[in-house]
Short mmCIF file of C-alpha atoms in Angstrom, two decimals:
data_model
loop_
_atom_site.label_atom_id
_atom_site.label_comp_id
_atom_site.label_asym_id
_atom_site.label_seq_id
_atom_site.Cartn_x
_atom_site.Cartn_y
_atom_site.Cartn_z
CA MET U 1 12.19 4.25 -13.49
CA ASN U 2 14.15 7.43 -13.80
CA ASN U 3 13.52 9.11 -10.48
CA SER U 4 16.80 10.89 -10.00
CA SER U 5 15.30 14.35 -10.04
CA THR U 6 12.77 13.30 -7.48
CA ILE U 7 15.19 11.60 -5.16
CA ASN U 8 17.57 14.48 -4.82
CA ASN U 9 14.91 17.19 -4.99
CA GLY U 10 16.12 18.46 -8.31
CA THR U 11 19.62 19.54 -7.41
CA GLN U 12 21.58 17.13 -9.58
CA ASP U 13 23.06 18.61 -12.77
CA PHE U 14 21.33 21.95 -12.28
CA PRO U 15 23.06 24.93 -13.82
CA SER U 16 24.43 27.43 -11.40
CA GLU U 17 22.10 30.15 -12.69
CA CYS U 18 19.01 28.21 -11.65
CA HIS U 19 17.56 29.60 -8.46
CA TYR U 20 14.26 28.32 -7.12
CA PRO U 21 12.38 30.34 -4.52
CA PRO U 22 12.91 28.76 -1.09
CA SER U 23 9.94 26.98 0.43
CA THR U 24 8.40 28.49 3.55
CA PRO U 25 8.89 26.68 6.88
CA VAL U 26 5.12 26.15 7.15
CA LEU U 27 4.93 24.37 3.78
CA GLU U 28 7.95 22.27 4.65
CA TRP U 29 6.42 21.12 7.91
CA ILE U 30 3.09 20.37 6.23
CA LYS U 31 4.88 18.30 3.61
CA ASN U 32 6.91 16.46 6.24
CA VAL U 33 3.90 15.73 8.46
CA VAL U 34 1.80 14.52 5.51
CA TYR U 35 4.59 12.24 4.32
CA LEU U 36 5.17 10.90 7.83
CA PHE U 37 1.46 10.11 8.11
CA ILE U 38 1.58 8.30 4.75
CA LEU U 39 4.59 6.30 5.94
CA LEU U 40 2.97 5.22 9.22
CA LEU U 41 -0.27 4.30 7.47
CA ALA U 42 1.64 2.27 4.87
CA LEU U 43 3.62 0.43 7.55
CA PHE U 44 0.80 -0.43 9.97
CA GLY U 45 -1.99 -0.71 7.41
CA ASN U 46 -0.28 -3.19 5.11
CA ALA U 47 1.16 -5.20 8.01
CA SER U 48 -2.39 -5.43 9.40
CA ILE U 49 -3.76 -6.65 6.05
CA MET U 50 -1.20 -9.44 6.02
CA TRP U 51 -1.93 -10.38 9.64
CA ILE U 52 -5.73 -10.41 9.15
CA VAL U 53 -5.59 -12.76 6.18
CA TYR U 54 -3.09 -14.98 7.99
CA LYS U 55 -5.22 -15.30 11.15
CA GLN U 56 -8.65 -15.67 9.50
CA ARG U 57 -8.86 -19.03 7.76
CA ARG U 58 -12.10 -18.04 6.03
CA MET U 59 -10.08 -15.38 4.19
CA HIS U 60 -7.58 -17.85 2.72
CA THR U 61 -8.79 -17.34 -0.86
CA ALA U 62 -7.05 -16.64 -4.14
CA THR U 63 -8.30 -13.06 -4.19
CA ASN U 64 -7.06 -12.34 -0.67
CA TYR U 65 -3.70 -13.96 -1.35
CA LEU U 66 -3.19 -11.56 -4.24
CA ILE U 67 -4.28 -8.67 -2.02
CA VAL U 68 -1.68 -9.77 0.53
CA ASN U 69 0.93 -9.80 -2.22
CA MET U 70 0.10 -6.16 -2.97
CA ALA U 71 0.39 -5.40 0.74
CA VAL U 72 3.83 -7.04 0.80
CA GLY U 73 4.93 -4.85 -2.11
CA ASP U 74 3.59 -1.71 -0.44
CA LEU U 75 5.31 -2.65 2.81
CA PHE U 76 8.54 -3.27 0.89
CA MET U 77 8.22 0.23 -0.57
CA ALA U 78 7.57 1.77 2.85
CA ILE U 79 10.55 0.14 4.54
CA PHE U 80 13.25 0.51 1.92
CA SER U 81 12.16 3.67 0.11
CA MET U 82 9.84 5.77 2.25
CA ILE U 83 11.77 5.54 5.53
CA PRO U 84 15.04 6.90 4.02
CA THR U 85 13.03 9.62 2.27
CA THR U 86 11.37 10.60 5.55
CA ILE U 87 14.75 10.88 7.24
CA SER U 88 15.97 13.13 4.42
CA MET U 89 12.90 15.33 4.70
CA PHE U 90 13.28 15.91 8.42
CA ARG U 91 17.00 16.54 8.00
CA GLY U 92 16.04 19.34 5.62
CA ILE U 93 18.35 18.16 2.85
CA HIS U 94 17.94 15.41 0.26
CA SER U 95 21.60 14.50 0.11
CA TRP U 96 22.52 10.84 0.49
CA VAL U 97 24.33 9.35 3.48
CA ASN U 98 27.74 9.15 1.79
CA ASP U 99 29.40 8.11 -1.45
CA GLY U 100 31.13 5.08 0.08
CA LEU U 101 30.20 1.42 -0.28
CA PHE U 102 27.24 1.62 2.12
CA GLY U 103 25.92 4.72 0.35
CA GLN U 104 26.18 3.08 -3.07
CA ILE U 105 24.42 -0.11 -1.94
CA SER U 106 21.64 1.69 -0.08
CA CYS U 107 21.05 4.01 -3.05
CA LYS U 108 20.63 1.04 -5.40
CA LEU U 109 18.35 -0.66 -2.87
CA LEU U 110 16.11 2.40 -2.59
CA LEU U 111 15.65 2.75 -6.34
CA LEU U 112 15.27 -1.02 -6.77
CA SER U 113 12.58 -1.23 -4.09
CA GLN U 114 10.58 1.61 -5.60
CA GLY U 115 10.66 0.18 -9.12
CA SER U 116 9.98 -3.43 -8.13
CA SER U 117 7.16 -2.50 -5.72
CA MET U 118 5.38 -0.44 -8.34
CA ALA U 119 5.80 -3.22 -10.89
CA CYS U 120 4.52 -5.83 -8.45
CA SER U 121 1.44 -3.73 -7.72
CA ILE U 122 0.33 -3.42 -11.34
CA ILE U 123 1.16 -7.06 -12.13
CA THR U 124 -0.87 -8.20 -9.12
CA LEU U 125 -3.76 -5.92 -10.09
CA THR U 126 -3.74 -7.52 -13.54
CA ALA U 127 -3.70 -10.99 -11.98
CA LEU U 128 -6.65 -9.98 -9.77
CA ALA U 129 -8.57 -8.84 -12.85
CA PHE U 130 -7.95 -12.19 -14.57
CA GLU U 131 -8.88 -14.08 -11.38
CA ARG U 132 -12.19 -12.21 -11.12
CA TYR U 133 -12.79 -12.64 -14.86
CA PHE U 134 -12.49 -16.43 -14.79
CA ALA U 135 -14.39 -16.67 -11.49
CA VAL U 136 -17.37 -14.79 -12.95
CA VAL U 137 -17.36 -15.67 -16.66
CA PHE U 138 -16.06 -19.25 -16.41
CA PRO U 139 -16.83 -20.32 -12.82
CA MET U 140 -16.47 -24.05 -13.55
CA LEU U 141 -12.88 -23.83 -14.77
CA ASN U 142 -11.32 -23.08 -11.35
CA VAL U 143 -8.34 -21.51 -13.07
CA LEU U 144 -6.63 -19.90 -10.08
CA THR U 145 -6.40 -22.35 -7.19
CA THR U 146 -4.47 -21.66 -3.98
CA ARG U 147 -1.42 -23.48 -5.32
CA LYS U 148 -1.55 -21.64 -8.63
CA THR U 149 -1.91 -18.37 -6.75
CA ARG U 150 1.43 -19.03 -5.04
CA TRP U 151 3.05 -19.57 -8.41
CA THR U 152 1.42 -16.39 -9.69
CA VAL U 153 2.83 -14.42 -6.75
CA THR U 154 6.29 -15.89 -7.32
CA LEU U 155 6.22 -15.04 -11.02
CA ALA U 156 4.98 -11.52 -10.23
CA TRP U 157 8.00 -10.85 -8.03
CA ILE U 158 10.42 -12.40 -10.54
CA ALA U 159 8.99 -10.15 -13.27
CA SER U 160 9.11 -7.12 -10.96
CA PHE U 161 12.77 -7.56 -10.05
CA THR U 162 13.60 -8.28 -13.69
CA TYR U 163 11.99 -4.99 -14.69
CA ALA U 164 13.84 -3.07 -11.95
CA SER U 165 17.18 -4.85 -12.42
CA PRO U 166 18.70 -2.14 -14.67
CA ILE U 167 18.42 0.20 -11.68
CA ILE U 168 21.10 -1.88 -9.97
CA TYR U 169 23.54 -0.53 -12.55
CA ALA U 170 22.04 2.95 -13.00
CA GLY U 171 21.63 3.79 -9.31
CA LYS U 172 24.74 5.65 -8.21
CA VAL U 173 25.83 8.22 -5.65
CA ARG U 174 27.35 11.29 -7.26
CA LEU U 175 28.83 14.39 -5.68
CA TYR U 176 27.36 17.78 -6.46
CA LYS U 177 29.38 20.64 -4.96
CA GLY U 178 30.87 18.13 -2.54
CA VAL U 179 27.46 16.81 -1.40
CA PRO U 180 26.47 13.18 -2.26
CA PHE U 181 23.16 12.55 -4.04
CA CYS U 182 21.45 9.29 -5.04
CA ILE U 183 20.67 9.53 -8.76
CA GLU U 184 20.25 7.42 -11.89
CA ASP U 185 23.35 7.62 -14.04
CA TRP U 186 23.32 5.30 -17.07
CA ALA U 187 26.80 6.26 -18.27
CA PRO U 188 29.24 4.96 -19.35
CA ALA U 189 27.59 1.72 -20.53
CA PHE U 190 24.53 3.50 -21.98
CA HIS U 191 23.72 6.88 -23.43
CA PRO U 192 23.04 9.22 -20.47
CA LYS U 193 19.96 10.82 -22.13
CA ARG U 194 18.62 8.16 -24.49
CA ALA U 195 18.76 5.24 -22.04
CA PRO U 196 16.51 6.76 -19.33
CA ALA U 197 14.09 7.94 -22.04
CA ILE U 198 13.79 4.40 -23.43
CA TYR U 199 13.39 3.02 -19.93
CA THR U 200 10.57 5.50 -19.27
CA ILE U 201 8.73 4.49 -22.44
CA VAL U 202 9.08 0.77 -21.68
CA SER U 203 7.88 1.32 -18.11
CA PHE U 204 4.90 3.39 -19.19
CA VAL U 205 3.75 0.92 -21.85
CA LEU U 206 4.36 -2.38 -20.03
CA LEU U 207 3.60 -1.31 -16.46
CA TYR U 208 0.97 1.40 -16.85
CA ALA U 209 -0.87 1.86 -20.15
CA LEU U 210 -1.14 -1.75 -21.34
CA PRO U 211 -2.07 -3.30 -17.95
CA LEU U 212 -4.68 -0.60 -17.29
CA LEU U 213 -6.18 -1.21 -20.74
CA VAL U 214 -6.37 -4.98 -20.13
CA ILE U 215 -7.83 -4.46 -16.65
CA SER U 216 -10.45 -2.04 -17.98
CA VAL U 217 -11.58 -4.52 -20.65
CA LEU U 218 -11.76 -7.43 -18.18
CA TYR U 219 -13.73 -5.46 -15.59
CA SER U 220 -16.12 -4.19 -18.27
CA ILE U 221 -16.88 -7.79 -19.24
CA ILE U 222 -17.24 -8.76 -15.57
CA ILE U 223 -19.68 -5.93 -14.86
CA ALA U 224 -21.82 -6.82 -17.87
CA LYS U 225 -21.84 -10.48 -16.86
CA VAL U 226 -22.56 -9.89 -13.17
CA TRP U 227 -25.40 -7.46 -13.67
CA ALA U 228 -27.02 -9.73 -16.30
CA ARG U 229 -26.84 -12.88 -14.17
CA HIS U 230 -29.93 -14.17 -12.36
CA ILE U 231 -30.05 -16.47 -9.36
CA PRO U 232 -31.29 -19.92 -10.42
CA GLY U 233 -34.41 -21.34 -8.78
CA ASN U 234 -36.89 -19.53 -6.60
CA ALA U 235 -34.71 -16.83 -5.12
CA THR U 236 -36.19 -14.58 -2.49
CA PRO U 237 -35.82 -10.79 -2.87
CA ALA U 238 -33.61 -10.75 0.25
CA ASN U 239 -31.20 -13.28 -1.27
CA VAL U 240 -31.07 -11.33 -4.52
CA ARG U 241 -30.27 -8.08 -2.70
CA LEU U 242 -27.59 -9.80 -0.59
CA LEU U 243 -25.91 -11.39 -3.60
CA ASN U 244 -25.98 -8.17 -5.61
CA LYS U 245 -24.54 -6.21 -2.70
CA SER U 246 -21.70 -8.72 -2.26
CA LYS U 247 -20.87 -8.71 -5.97
CA LYS U 248 -20.93 -4.94 -6.18
CA ASN U 249 -18.69 -4.50 -3.13
CA VAL U 250 -15.97 -6.79 -4.50
CA LEU U 251 -16.01 -5.10 -7.88
CA LYS U 252 -16.06 -1.61 -6.34
CA MET U 253 -13.12 -2.47 -4.12
CA LEU U 254 -10.94 -3.84 -6.93
CA MET U 255 -11.90 -1.11 -9.38
CA THR U 256 -11.14 1.57 -6.76
CA VAL U 257 -7.71 0.04 -6.14
CA VAL U 258 -6.98 0.14 -9.88
CA LEU U 259 -8.21 3.73 -10.16
CA ALA U 260 -6.07 4.76 -7.17
CA PHE U 261 -3.00 3.21 -8.78
CA ALA U 262 -3.68 4.98 -12.09
CA LEU U 263 -4.15 8.39 -10.47
CA CYS U 264 -1.32 8.14 -7.95
CA TRP U 265 1.34 7.19 -10.51
CA PHE U 266 0.09 9.38 -13.37
CA LEU U 267 1.83 12.54 -12.16
CA MET U 268 5.09 10.65 -11.68
CA TYR U 269 4.98 9.43 -15.30
CA LEU U 270 4.02 12.92 -16.47
CA ASN U 271 7.12 14.30 -14.73
CA LEU U 272 9.29 11.66 -16.37
CA PHE U 273 7.97 12.38 -19.86
CA LEU U 274 8.37 16.12 -19.40
CA GLN U 275 11.91 15.55 -18.14
CA ASP U 276 12.98 13.16 -20.91
CA PHE U 277 11.09 14.49 -23.96
CA SER U 278 10.40 18.18 -23.38
CA ASP U 279 12.24 21.43 -22.77
CA ILE U 280 9.14 23.28 -21.64
CA PHE U 281 10.74 24.18 -18.30
CA GLY U 282 14.05 25.26 -19.78
CA PRO U 283 17.52 24.17 -18.65
CA CYS U 284 16.56 24.08 -14.98
CA GLY U 285 14.19 21.15 -15.44
CA ILE U 286 10.89 20.41 -13.76
CA PRO U 287 10.00 22.67 -10.81
CA VAL U 288 10.72 21.13 -7.45
CA GLY U 289 7.11 21.53 -6.28
CA MET U 290 5.82 19.50 -9.21
CA GLN U 291 8.43 16.81 -8.61
CA THR U 292 7.61 16.62 -4.92
CA THR U 293 3.86 16.36 -5.59
CA GLY U 294 4.33 13.47 -8.01
CA PHE U 295 6.69 11.81 -5.56
CA LEU U 296 4.20 12.10 -2.67
CA PHE U 297 1.28 10.83 -4.76
CA GLY U 298 3.28 7.83 -6.00
CA HIS U 299 4.26 6.79 -2.50
CA ALA U 300 0.79 7.54 -1.13
CA ASN U 301 -0.53 4.64 -3.19
CA SER U 302 1.17 2.28 -0.73
CA ALA U 303 -1.00 3.69 2.07
CA ILE U 304 -4.26 4.14 0.14
CA ASN U 305 -4.80 0.48 -0.78
CA CYS U 306 -5.18 -0.78 2.80
CA CYS U 307 -7.77 1.95 3.42
CA ILE U 308 -9.76 0.86 0.36
CA TYR U 309 -9.93 -2.73 1.60
CA VAL U 310 -11.36 -1.59 4.92
CA ILE U 311 -13.91 0.72 3.29
CA PHE U 312 -15.35 -1.84 0.87
CA SER U 313 -14.79 -5.20 2.59
CA GLN U 314 -16.75 -6.24 5.65
CA GLU U 315 -14.27 -9.05 6.30
CA PHE U 316 -11.34 -6.65 6.49
CA ARG U 317 -13.34 -4.24 8.66
CA ARG U 318 -14.10 -7.05 11.07
CA GLY U 319 -10.45 -8.10 11.02
CA PHE U 320 -9.25 -4.57 11.80
CA LYS U 321 -11.79 -4.33 14.60
CA ASP U 322 -10.58 -7.60 16.12
CA LEU U 323 -6.98 -6.44 15.75
CA ALA U 324 -7.62 -3.10 17.43
CA THR U 325 -9.89 -4.38 20.25
CA PRO U 326 -7.09 -5.40 22.66
CA PHE U 327 -5.63 -1.88 22.52
CA PHE U 328 -8.91 -0.15 23.39
CA ARG U 329 -10.51 -2.72 25.70
CA LYS U 330 -11.41 -1.43 29.14
CA ARG U 331 -9.79 -3.04 32.14
CA SER U 332 -11.96 -5.97 33.15
CA THR U 333 -10.39 -6.46 36.57
CA LEU U 334 -10.68 -3.83 39.27
CA PRO U 335 -8.44 -3.60 42.34
CA LEU U 336 -9.25 -6.14 45.02
CA GLU U 337 -10.98 -3.76 47.42
CA ASN U 338 -13.09 -2.18 44.67
CA THR U 339 -14.08 -5.61 43.41
CA ARG U 340 -15.18 -6.74 46.87
CA ARG U 341 -17.11 -3.52 47.45
CA ALA U 342 -18.85 -3.76 44.08
CA THR U 343 -19.72 -7.40 44.62
CA LEU U 344 -21.11 -6.70 48.08
CA ASP U 345 -23.23 -3.79 46.85
CA THR U 346 -24.61 -5.82 43.97
CA THR U 347 -25.44 -8.71 46.26
CA ARG U 348 -27.29 -6.50 48.74
CA ASN U 349 -29.33 -4.80 46.02
CA SER U 350 -30.29 -8.03 44.33
CA GLN U 351 -31.22 -9.86 47.54
CA LYS U 352 -33.20 -7.27 49.48
CA SER U 353 -36.20 -9.59 49.64
CA SER U 354 -34.19 -12.53 50.94
CA LEU U 355 -35.13 -13.69 54.45
CA LYS U 356 -31.53 -14.41 55.33
CA PRO U 357 -28.99 -12.24 53.58
CA GLN U 358 -25.79 -14.03 52.69
CA SER U 359 -22.47 -12.68 53.88
CA PHE U 360 -19.68 -11.61 51.53
CA LYS U 361 -17.54 -14.57 52.49
CA VAL U 362 -20.27 -17.03 51.58
CA ILE U 363 -20.68 -15.41 48.21
CA GLU U 364 -16.97 -15.71 47.48
CA LYS U 365 -17.05 -19.39 48.37
CA THR U 366 -19.94 -20.04 46.07
CA ARG U 367 -18.16 -18.30 43.21
CA VAL U 368 -14.97 -20.33 43.57
#
């Protein structure tokens, strides 16, 4: 994906007569704090999702394995793309580290991680839609077993890296007024304007429009099937309500994840189309504020998904609660003297009617 203008905050190839109004310090700090919060949520939230599914054997299902795969992709994005971006934001300049070997490799890795993570997310969402479709419409087929899920995850990552592989060539560090920037430069092997435009079209069709269309059709069929199904036998009203609630929660969760992906990445694609196919903003290109907003929304998707799982899934809520309990648990052991005093007071209050009160030493012996 052609993100060069986003990565370097719009400074690459800008004419010298282009002058954007400087951002106020307050807006800069708000942007930095918001992005830092997104980064921390993406790191800890997705790592927690992976840990919860790993520890809870009852959650070792095909659906949860695919959810974990999305969490891995979001974590991959946070580590290799969002952390360098956060450092650049707090430095106050979006220049790259250097134009040497390390700078070239890290630039390619950043762009590769962003493209492959986004591709893995939409491929996994499509696989989830197919998994739910066969589970609801053809429940006896058992199409996606645990073993097949592993192969699906492997193929998803192979397809994702294949899609992002051209970035390995296009990602380069170029100097602008002596300052290095990480950009996409398709020359000299490809046309510098036509190649990124073609790549944008292919990305939009194969990894946005077409998957979202397929997912929408599958979930429409699932909703019609689920709401028309009746429980066989003499089902009690309580069982019917419980089943309907469970079915609705799963569908709401997956549909919300898909909707979040569509909304978060829409502005990024809009920026790319305006950059590659329009001159509406003149020779200076897309305004920096619009680029930054699309950039933040695209990366925010990596943090939003883990929140959606917690909101709609009781299993994930319970897992997060169990994970957080050790950090907020009150100290169960008091100092020795306080413990003895509390034990003695409790014993005296509970044994006021006893003819022969027991001493503290006797009580300790009986507890041992």
